[in-house]
Amino acid sequence: MEKSTNFIEEIINNDLESGKHNEIITRFPPEPNGYLHIGHAKSLCINFGMKTKYNGKCNLRYDDTNPTKEDIEYVDSIKKDIAWLGFEWDAELYASDYFERMYECAVMLIEKGIAFVCDMNGEEIREFRGTLTSPGKNSPYRDRSVAENLELFRKMKEGEFVDGSKVLRAKIDMASPNINLRDPILYRVLRDTHHRTGDDWCIYPMYDFAHPLEDAFEGITHSICTLEFEDHRPLYDWVKINCGFDPGPRQIEFARLGMNRTIMSKRYLKKLVDEGFVNGWSDPRMPTLSGMRERGYPAEAIREFCERVGVAKSNSEVDTGMLDYCVRENLNRNADRVMVVKDPIRMIVKDVADEVYDIENNPNDEVKTYHKTSFSGELFIERDDFMVTPPPKYKRLVVGGMVRLRGSYIVEYVSHELDADDNVVSVTCRAIPDSKSGGENAGMKVKGVIHWVNANDYIPCVLHEFDYLLVDGDGDFSERLNKNSHMIFDNAVGERSLDSISAYDSFQFMRMGYYSAVGTYGQDDKYEFNRIVTLKDSFKMKK
Ligand code: ATP
Ligand code: MG
């Protein structure tokens, strides 16, 4: 696909031409408070995309300044998911490693007389902040002397005050039209064990103070973030400049990825996990990268999706069908074709011998490859592929009719057998002689082609099929949970060649869809597959 220049690249191009920078350094800064989701993939593709395009660098930096919600499990999952998506970071860094330097920067601001310790509680601070239409009021503690502020801040650090009793605030402008500049909080007192620094600290920096410093310490040139931080940019610049970084990194905002029928907030995804609605963060229905990996989405397809979505300056919602489209296109190019029967009935074919066929793996391959599939007079076919009383326009096997077995003979109906409830148990056919491809009777007109599996040579399979986690609509997420989003077919049969595949291998099950072998594939003779996507969809990609 032709890559056009987006507005971020234009900024970078200008900065390179003007000589402001000669190396581009970006970063991906996740907070380790959950698993990465498809929205993060968008940010990853942009940040690592810049590294590749400009032969620069991209750091993986954990924004771990809030000990309350962070966990080492998340740190590990994030690394695994980024690597899986195909990106290599230049350095693995932790904001918590900068706590000392950040503290020193805060002391510097106090010394400059532009930060002060405030004793108001959260409610009072909010009250004094004012509104969008009215200015705020100065804190009564705003005019403390530098010496007093230094002393109090040191005591905050040394644990002399209880949680929430004091904060360090920037002294900017309580009348600023930008509420973020109304003496924002820089540090708070908080006792909680941090996953890396343990109990070393009982004060923690706020995001708006920490983030520009993290970027500046690392020499980040372009700090790419989502639109909701646009109003924070003046504060970002205030912090970096007053802490001695000028010009320092430039913050650039782009539109957050949003998708219909998809939850993209870690907080809410965590709720689904904690309340047991899904089977962990990597449940194949989750919009997390690990869930998509388990489901069988190719990493390349996710990157292609992000590329197609593009980089925008205003928020919009992308149709989930577009991701499915990218996944399907990718698998159509890359997945081998095999035969699996989901809901089997028996077919007896009279007067045939055991045979072995070479089945083409993928018609899209330039260099053709094949796998072996055995055939005999006893097969499994799909229950739906034979009907005693067929609906109109039915194109498969009917009483008295003929159908082609994919890659094999044309067969003609002879008889069938029902159980006590009138369900079909088996159907008996005869093979038309010389009707295989290239044979004299191969050209006979038949209604359809059906897939089959040799009943004397197969593996038992379990198929997991999924629907969206949310039913369509605008209501609250919790009222839109799809209770039927996981279906299990544990009676399926697959051709023998599937015996030798590996976990996460993906296939097109002919006429059914794309499926991927689950992570524990073949262990204890369990052959389970997740359906990745169906074969066709109504989504129309705009060219
Ligand atoms: P969430 O609200 O899901 O918790 P977050 O923004 O708090 O997301 P972070 O871990 O802070 O999650 O995000 C790391 C990076 O990924 C940030 O730069 C953030 O802007 C970006 N990011 C997160 N969600 C999206 C999204 N939906 N689209 C694009 N970028 C995103
Ligand atoms: Mg966040």
XYZ file of C-alpha atoms and ligand atoms in Angstrom:
575
model
C 0.000 0.000 0.000
C 1.241 3.460 -0.889
C 2.213 5.308 2.283
C 1.233 8.943 2.322
C 2.725 11.459 4.689
C 0.625 12.178 7.761
C 0.688 15.351 9.858
C 3.097 13.867 12.405
C 5.561 13.034 9.664
C 5.221 16.544 8.306
C 6.228 17.955 11.677
C 9.173 15.581 11.869
C 10.246 16.346 8.310
C 10.277 20.053 9.153
C 12.280 19.465 12.319
C 14.846 17.504 10.353
C 15.057 20.072 7.558
C 15.400 23.003 9.937
C 18.162 21.184 11.768
C 16.259 21.202 15.056
C 16.933 17.473 15.289
C 19.136 15.091 13.409
C 17.913 11.930 15.090
C 14.291 11.095 15.868
C 13.548 9.464 19.212
C 10.028 8.423 20.166
C 8.691 6.323 22.999
C 5.778 4.079 23.794
C 4.750 4.831 27.398
C 2.216 2.312 28.738
C 1.043 2.412 32.290
C 1.420 -1.185 33.521
C -2.116 -1.362 34.850
C -3.560 -3.772 32.287
C -2.876 -5.626 29.066
C -2.367 -3.820 25.775
C -5.379 -3.570 23.483
C -5.934 -2.765 19.827
C -5.897 0.972 20.635
C -2.363 0.601 21.930
C -1.465 -1.158 18.678
C -2.325 2.076 16.912
C 0.052 4.034 19.144
C 2.734 1.341 18.795
C 2.498 1.444 15.014
C 2.905 5.213 15.000
C 5.803 5.385 17.454
C 7.710 2.411 16.092
C 6.732 3.455 12.587
C 8.644 6.726 13.099
C 11.664 4.798 14.343
C 11.657 2.702 11.171
C 10.862 5.500 8.775
C 13.533 7.869 10.123
C 16.024 5.244 11.174
C 15.694 6.587 14.693
C 14.952 5.108 18.082
C 11.898 4.159 20.079
C 11.975 3.453 23.801
C 9.626 1.232 25.703
C 8.992 3.208 28.839
C 6.734 2.025 31.600
C 4.861 4.953 32.996
C 4.771 3.402 36.440
C 4.192 6.412 38.655
C 0.948 5.177 40.196
C 1.662 2.204 42.489
C -1.980 1.542 43.315
C -3.001 -0.162 40.083
C 0.255 -1.411 38.673
C 1.558 -4.936 38.593
C 4.508 -6.947 37.299
C 2.146 -9.282 35.425
C 1.223 -6.323 33.241
C 4.857 -5.321 32.729
C 5.626 -8.786 31.358
C 2.538 -9.042 29.184
C 3.267 -5.660 27.593
C 6.743 -6.718 26.507
C 5.466 -9.976 25.091
C 2.713 -8.262 23.122
C 4.949 -5.582 21.622
C 7.469 -8.205 20.527
C 4.673 -10.291 19.048
C 3.390 -7.323 17.083
C 6.836 -7.196 15.518
C 8.507 -4.208 17.168
C 11.893 -3.900 18.826
C 12.482 -1.213 21.407
C 15.855 0.430 21.805
C 15.711 0.674 25.598
C 13.439 -0.719 28.272
C 12.952 2.067 30.795
C 10.868 2.759 33.871
C 9.572 6.130 34.994
C 10.110 4.918 38.554
C 13.860 4.903 37.874
C 13.612 8.690 37.620
C 11.894 9.284 40.966
C 15.042 10.818 42.458
C 15.607 13.100 39.474
C 11.975 14.119 39.448
C 12.209 14.954 43.123
C 15.219 17.133 42.380
C 13.297 18.923 39.627
C 10.474 19.610 42.071
C 12.966 21.040 44.568
C 14.306 23.242 41.785
C 10.819 24.592 41.076
C 10.364 25.367 44.773
C 13.690 27.162 44.821
C 12.595 29.202 41.833
C 9.516 30.179 43.790
C 7.130 28.530 41.327
C 5.987 25.541 43.378
C 4.476 25.406 46.848
C 3.178 22.961 49.400
C -0.580 23.188 49.858
C -2.520 21.859 52.842
C -5.953 21.993 51.306
C -7.705 18.677 50.830
C -8.955 17.404 47.473
C -12.389 18.877 47.877
C -11.105 22.329 48.779
C -8.672 22.298 45.897
C -11.483 21.435 43.539
C -13.642 24.179 44.972
C -10.877 26.760 44.590
C -10.131 25.681 41.039
C -13.090 27.532 39.545
C -14.885 26.466 36.383
C -14.612 26.891 32.638
C -16.487 30.189 32.958
C -15.189 31.487 36.282
C -11.590 31.957 37.479
C -10.201 30.062 40.443
C -9.009 31.439 43.791
C -5.515 31.362 45.171
C -4.770 28.798 47.834
C -4.181 30.372 51.258
C -0.854 28.472 51.286
C 0.326 29.928 48.003
C 2.629 32.518 49.532
C 4.629 30.273 51.780
C 8.322 31.131 51.718
C 10.766 29.111 49.671
C 12.438 27.910 52.863
C 9.167 26.750 54.371
C 8.182 24.983 51.158
C 11.530 23.224 50.948
C 11.186 22.078 54.528
C 7.609 20.859 54.085
C 8.354 19.067 50.824
C 11.295 17.286 52.453
C 9.008 16.209 55.269
C 6.425 14.994 52.773
C 9.129 12.803 51.293
C 10.248 11.595 54.682
C 6.821 10.386 55.575
C 5.863 12.917 58.202
C 2.402 13.570 56.790
C -0.517 11.259 56.304
C -1.816 10.401 52.852
C -3.739 13.185 51.217
C -2.840 15.794 53.836
C -0.443 17.796 51.674
C 0.380 18.211 47.989
C 3.035 20.058 46.044
C 1.526 22.414 43.488
C 2.895 24.506 40.669
C 2.370 28.233 41.069
C 1.099 29.290 37.657
C -2.175 31.168 37.292
C -5.494 30.555 39.039
C -7.236 32.714 36.448
C -5.879 30.903 33.400
C -8.578 30.013 30.868
C -6.842 26.621 30.739
C -7.843 24.865 33.947
C -4.788 22.628 33.724
C -2.671 25.694 34.490
C -4.533 26.652 37.666
C -1.792 25.669 40.096
C -1.856 21.963 39.160
C -0.765 19.307 41.636
C 2.741 17.976 41.023
C 3.163 15.555 43.937
C 0.911 13.782 46.405
C 1.499 11.787 49.565
C 0.572 8.156 48.988
C 1.576 5.060 50.911
C 1.443 2.038 48.686
C 4.061 -0.529 47.778
C 5.395 0.089 44.290
C 6.120 -2.957 42.128
C 9.706 -1.792 41.596
C 10.655 0.725 44.255
C 8.825 -1.030 47.081
C 8.274 1.316 50.013
C 11.147 3.692 49.174
C 8.738 6.479 48.358
C 5.626 7.815 49.993
C 5.222 10.717 47.587
C 4.453 10.122 43.935
C 4.577 12.570 41.012
C 1.414 13.310 39.040
C 1.252 12.344 35.388
C 1.422 15.930 34.105
C 4.635 16.547 35.996
C 6.236 13.163 35.443
C 5.562 12.708 31.751
C 7.388 15.718 30.289
C 10.341 14.976 32.560
C 10.484 11.321 31.496
C 10.483 12.444 27.878
C 13.103 15.118 28.513
C 15.438 12.833 30.491
C 15.444 10.366 27.613
C 16.010 12.949 24.917
C 12.699 12.124 23.242
C 12.250 14.442 20.264
C 8.561 13.855 19.579
C 6.216 12.777 22.319
C 3.197 11.386 20.546
C 0.026 11.034 22.605
C -3.726 11.022 22.205
C -5.988 14.044 21.782
C -7.244 14.292 25.337
C -3.800 15.623 26.256
C -4.008 18.571 23.911
C -5.153 20.877 26.744
C -2.304 19.579 28.877
C 0.344 20.639 26.386
C 0.834 24.132 27.924
C 1.540 22.432 31.235
C 3.822 19.906 29.544
C 5.797 22.815 28.123
C 5.753 24.737 31.433
C 7.257 21.760 33.284
C 9.927 20.974 30.741
C 11.046 24.586 30.292
C 11.059 25.448 33.991
C 13.006 22.296 34.723
C 15.652 23.408 32.263
C 14.757 21.584 29.081
C 14.387 24.046 26.264
C 13.278 23.340 23.607
C 13.066 19.725 24.834
C 10.565 17.225 23.463
C 7.556 18.308 21.480
C 4.180 16.845 22.343
C 2.013 15.938 19.357
C -1.556 14.705 19.725
C -3.455 12.358 17.428
C -6.936 10.825 17.539
C -7.435 7.825 19.801
C -8.611 4.698 18.018
C -12.193 3.842 18.812
C -14.134 0.910 17.365
C -17.789 0.017 17.504
C -18.744 -3.047 19.576
C -15.327 -2.880 21.209
C -14.343 -1.800 24.687
C -11.062 0.018 24.774
C -10.568 1.088 28.306
C -8.285 -0.972 30.478
C -10.434 -0.186 33.464
C -13.456 -1.775 31.841
C -11.535 -4.676 30.356
C -10.216 -5.395 33.848
C -13.783 -5.480 35.083
C -14.665 -8.145 32.502
C -11.708 -10.181 33.733
C -12.304 -9.660 37.458
C -15.986 -10.457 37.223
C -15.285 -13.622 35.261
C -17.242 -12.606 32.203
C -14.252 -13.650 30.097
C -11.537 -16.174 30.711
C -8.708 -13.757 31.552
C -7.092 -10.908 29.638
C -6.107 -13.267 26.806
C -9.563 -14.646 26.185
C -9.927 -14.890 22.381
C -12.911 -12.531 22.498
C -10.944 -9.748 24.166
C -9.729 -6.762 22.102
C -6.367 -7.165 23.801
C -3.321 -8.014 21.724
C -2.863 -11.217 23.728
C -6.516 -12.120 23.129
C -6.062 -11.530 19.419
C -2.931 -13.667 19.422
C -4.825 -16.513 21.131
C -7.652 -16.094 18.688
C -5.223 -16.433 15.787
C -5.129 -12.909 14.379
C -1.869 -12.506 12.443
C 0.252 -9.676 13.880
C 0.807 -8.473 10.329
C -2.932 -8.056 9.812
C -3.153 -5.845 12.902
C -0.348 -3.679 11.562
C -2.106 -3.491 8.193
C -5.291 -2.424 9.970
C -3.508 0.380 11.824
C -1.954 1.533 8.576
C -5.351 1.650 6.881
C -6.955 3.544 9.750
C -4.302 6.201 9.335
C -3.392 9.041 11.670
C -6.096 11.620 12.277
C -6.522 14.810 14.249
C -10.132 14.253 15.210
C -11.737 11.316 16.962
C -13.974 8.919 15.099
C -15.160 5.366 15.379
C -13.801 2.693 13.084
C -16.036 -0.202 12.023
C -14.895 -3.413 13.672
C -15.589 -5.080 10.328
C -12.523 -3.318 8.978
C -10.238 -5.226 11.326
C -11.960 -8.490 10.381
C -11.484 -7.542 6.751
C -7.732 -7.055 7.229
C -7.450 -10.341 9.106
C -9.408 -12.205 6.439
C -7.360 -10.714 3.594
C -4.170 -11.678 5.333
C -5.311 -15.235 6.032
C -6.635 -15.658 2.520
C -3.084 -15.027 1.310
C -1.351 -17.111 3.940
C -3.527 -19.839 5.442
C -3.483 -23.380 4.075
C -6.791 -24.989 3.125
C -7.863 -28.159 4.913
C -11.106 -30.046 5.467
C -12.895 -30.239 8.807
C -16.487 -31.283 9.418
C -18.152 -29.411 12.249
C -21.358 -31.407 12.732
C -20.744 -34.784 11.097
C -23.048 -37.422 9.662
C -21.756 -40.530 7.897
C -21.615 -41.002 4.159
C -21.078 -44.467 2.728
C -19.655 -44.413 -0.796
C -20.115 -47.715 -2.597
C -17.568 -49.376 -4.829
C -14.543 -47.195 -4.157
C -11.062 -48.086 -2.995
C -8.916 -46.313 -0.383
C -7.010 -43.488 -2.021
C -4.678 -40.657 -1.066
C -4.942 -37.262 -2.737
C -2.562 -34.342 -2.937
C -4.609 -31.314 -1.909
C -3.361 -27.876 -2.880
C -2.516 -25.872 0.222
C -3.347 -22.415 -1.050
C -4.528 -21.392 -4.510
C -2.911 -17.959 -3.964
C 0.593 -19.376 -3.632
C 2.874 -18.712 -6.555
C 4.833 -21.849 -5.819
C 2.256 -24.562 -5.311
C 2.490 -26.868 -2.321
C 0.284 -29.782 -1.369
C -0.659 -31.955 1.563
C -1.962 -35.521 1.617
C -5.574 -36.331 2.385
C -6.882 -39.887 2.480
C -10.186 -41.061 1.082
C -12.226 -44.206 1.651
C -15.744 -45.551 1.257
C -16.662 -44.234 4.677
C -16.699 -40.495 5.135
C -18.011 -37.779 7.375
C -19.905 -34.950 5.772
C -21.608 -31.928 7.264
C -25.159 -32.549 8.551
C -26.260 -29.459 6.631
C -24.914 -30.816 3.360
C -27.599 -33.470 2.947
C -31.284 -32.720 3.356
C -34.327 -34.917 2.976
C -36.592 -31.897 2.609
C -34.292 -29.160 1.342
C -35.192 -25.463 1.375
C -35.514 -23.667 -1.988
C -32.261 -23.053 -3.899
C -30.450 -25.679 -1.829
C -27.233 -26.543 -3.679
C -25.956 -29.650 -1.934
C -26.934 -33.319 -1.739
C -30.630 -34.189 -1.866
C -32.584 -37.426 -2.207
C -31.995 -38.595 -5.791
C -29.370 -35.902 -6.396
C -25.640 -35.669 -7.044
C -22.884 -33.619 -5.480
C -19.121 -33.342 -5.876
C -16.868 -34.291 -2.984
C -14.146 -31.662 -2.953
C -10.990 -32.970 -4.636
C -12.617 -36.333 -5.306
C -15.583 -38.015 -7.039
C -19.020 -36.888 -7.931
C -21.380 -39.071 -5.885
C -25.014 -39.920 -6.439
C -27.601 -40.509 -3.720
C -28.673 -44.118 -3.101
C -30.379 -44.175 0.313
C -30.320 -42.748 3.791
C -30.938 -43.819 7.361
C -32.814 -41.953 10.104
C -32.798 -42.366 13.875
C -35.906 -42.598 16.060
C -36.234 -38.805 16.028
C -36.025 -38.592 12.243
C -32.490 -37.188 12.316
C -30.233 -38.328 9.518
C -27.648 -40.854 10.699
C -26.040 -41.693 7.384
C -26.443 -41.372 3.661
C -25.306 -43.925 1.132
C -24.095 -42.924 -2.330
C -22.330 -44.404 -5.273
C -19.349 -42.793 -6.900
C -19.656 -41.848 -10.570
C -16.768 -43.603 -12.329
C -14.129 -41.344 -13.902
C -15.643 -38.257 -12.301
C -12.522 -37.040 -10.522
C -10.869 -33.935 -11.916
C -9.511 -34.719 -15.398
C -11.712 -37.831 -15.741
C -14.112 -38.517 -18.579
C -17.170 -37.717 -16.458
C -15.637 -34.824 -14.555
C -17.698 -32.321 -16.522
C -21.068 -33.674 -15.344
C -23.263 -30.922 -13.974
C -23.741 -31.097 -10.225
C -25.379 -28.682 -7.838
C -22.530 -28.128 -5.470
C -19.239 -29.137 -3.933
C -19.069 -30.303 -0.339
C -16.172 -31.013 1.997
C -15.619 -34.330 3.754
C -13.275 -36.184 6.091
C -12.270 -39.856 5.862
C -14.122 -41.649 8.691
C -11.349 -44.248 8.831
C -8.566 -41.705 9.186
C -9.381 -38.525 11.120
C -8.729 -36.655 14.320
C -11.491 -35.546 16.694
C -11.639 -31.761 16.984
C -13.231 -29.158 19.206
C -14.096 -25.851 17.565
C -14.547 -22.649 19.497
C -16.503 -19.958 17.727
C -16.954 -16.408 18.893
C -19.245 -13.487 18.522
C -18.631 -9.883 19.600
C -18.530 -9.290 23.344
C -21.000 -6.452 22.979
C -24.299 -6.380 21.182
C -24.551 -3.373 18.877
C -25.981 -0.154 20.234
C -25.152 2.895 22.306
C -26.192 1.854 25.809
C -23.889 1.327 28.747
C -21.367 -1.469 28.244
C -22.632 -3.488 31.167
C -26.082 -3.697 29.599
C -24.735 -4.692 26.207
C -22.787 -7.796 27.156
C -23.399 -10.595 24.679
C -24.104 -13.710 26.721
C -23.747 -15.968 23.683
C -20.351 -14.868 22.525
C -18.645 -18.262 22.870
C -19.964 -21.388 21.141
C -18.326 -24.812 21.376
C -18.617 -27.610 18.825
C -17.035 -30.664 20.402
C -18.088 -33.258 17.901
C -16.067 -32.057 14.928
C -13.661 -34.179 12.870
C -10.610 -33.075 10.940
C -8.446 -34.617 8.278
C -5.447 -36.546 9.549
C -2.894 -34.008 8.296
C -3.910 -31.766 11.210
C -2.248 -34.247 13.528
C 1.174 -32.784 12.799
C 0.558 -29.057 13.031
C 1.623 -26.699 15.824
C -0.156 -24.401 18.223
C -1.203 -21.084 16.626
C -1.011 -22.445 13.061
C -3.870 -20.999 11.060
C -5.997 -22.604 8.356
C -8.903 -22.067 6.145
C -11.339 -24.844 6.935
C -12.884 -25.095 3.504
C -16.333 -23.542 3.248
C -16.294 -22.722 6.966
C -13.872 -19.988 7.931
C -10.399 -19.345 9.247
C -9.330 -21.227 12.363
C -6.232 -21.290 14.494
C -4.870 -24.125 16.634
C -5.167 -23.201 20.310
C -2.038 -22.673 22.395
C -2.255 -26.168 23.888
C -2.875 -27.864 20.557
C -2.245 -31.619 20.460
C -1.429 -31.882 24.166
C -3.201 -34.895 25.667
C -4.518 -35.575 22.152
C -6.724 -32.499 22.349
C -7.209 -30.867 19.012
C -8.886 -27.558 19.616
C -9.274 -24.626 17.267
C -10.490 -21.064 17.615
C -12.406 -19.550 14.773
C -10.542 -16.393 13.822
C -13.027 -14.997 11.303
C -15.722 -16.231 8.997
C -15.036 -16.537 5.267
C -17.161 -13.659 4.094
C -18.561 -10.535 5.539
C -20.691 -7.659 4.467
C -18.030 -5.062 5.306
C -17.005 -3.079 2.229
C -13.520 -1.620 2.280
C -13.356 1.796 0.656
C -10.631 1.764 -1.942
P -6.746 3.154 28.684
O -7.701 4.287 28.780
O -7.189 2.039 27.805
O -6.257 2.695 30.009
P -4.394 4.698 28.439
O -4.219 5.803 27.487
O -4.592 5.045 29.864
O -5.513 3.745 27.897
P -1.661 3.935 28.558
O -1.078 2.684 29.072
O -1.450 5.173 29.320
O -3.219 3.675 28.367
O -1.290 4.134 27.029
C -0.018 3.980 26.449
C -0.034 4.707 25.130
O -1.025 4.174 24.270
C -0.361 6.166 25.331
O 0.526 6.939 24.558
C -1.779 6.283 24.869
O -2.073 7.552 24.363
C -1.854 5.206 23.791
N -3.235 4.727 23.631
C -4.024 4.185 24.565
N -5.246 3.908 24.072
C -5.233 4.304 22.778
C -6.198 4.299 21.715
N -7.435 3.833 21.879
N -5.815 4.768 20.507
C -4.571 5.219 20.310
N -3.621 5.265 21.265
C -3.935 4.810 22.483
Mg -3.377 5.879 31.277
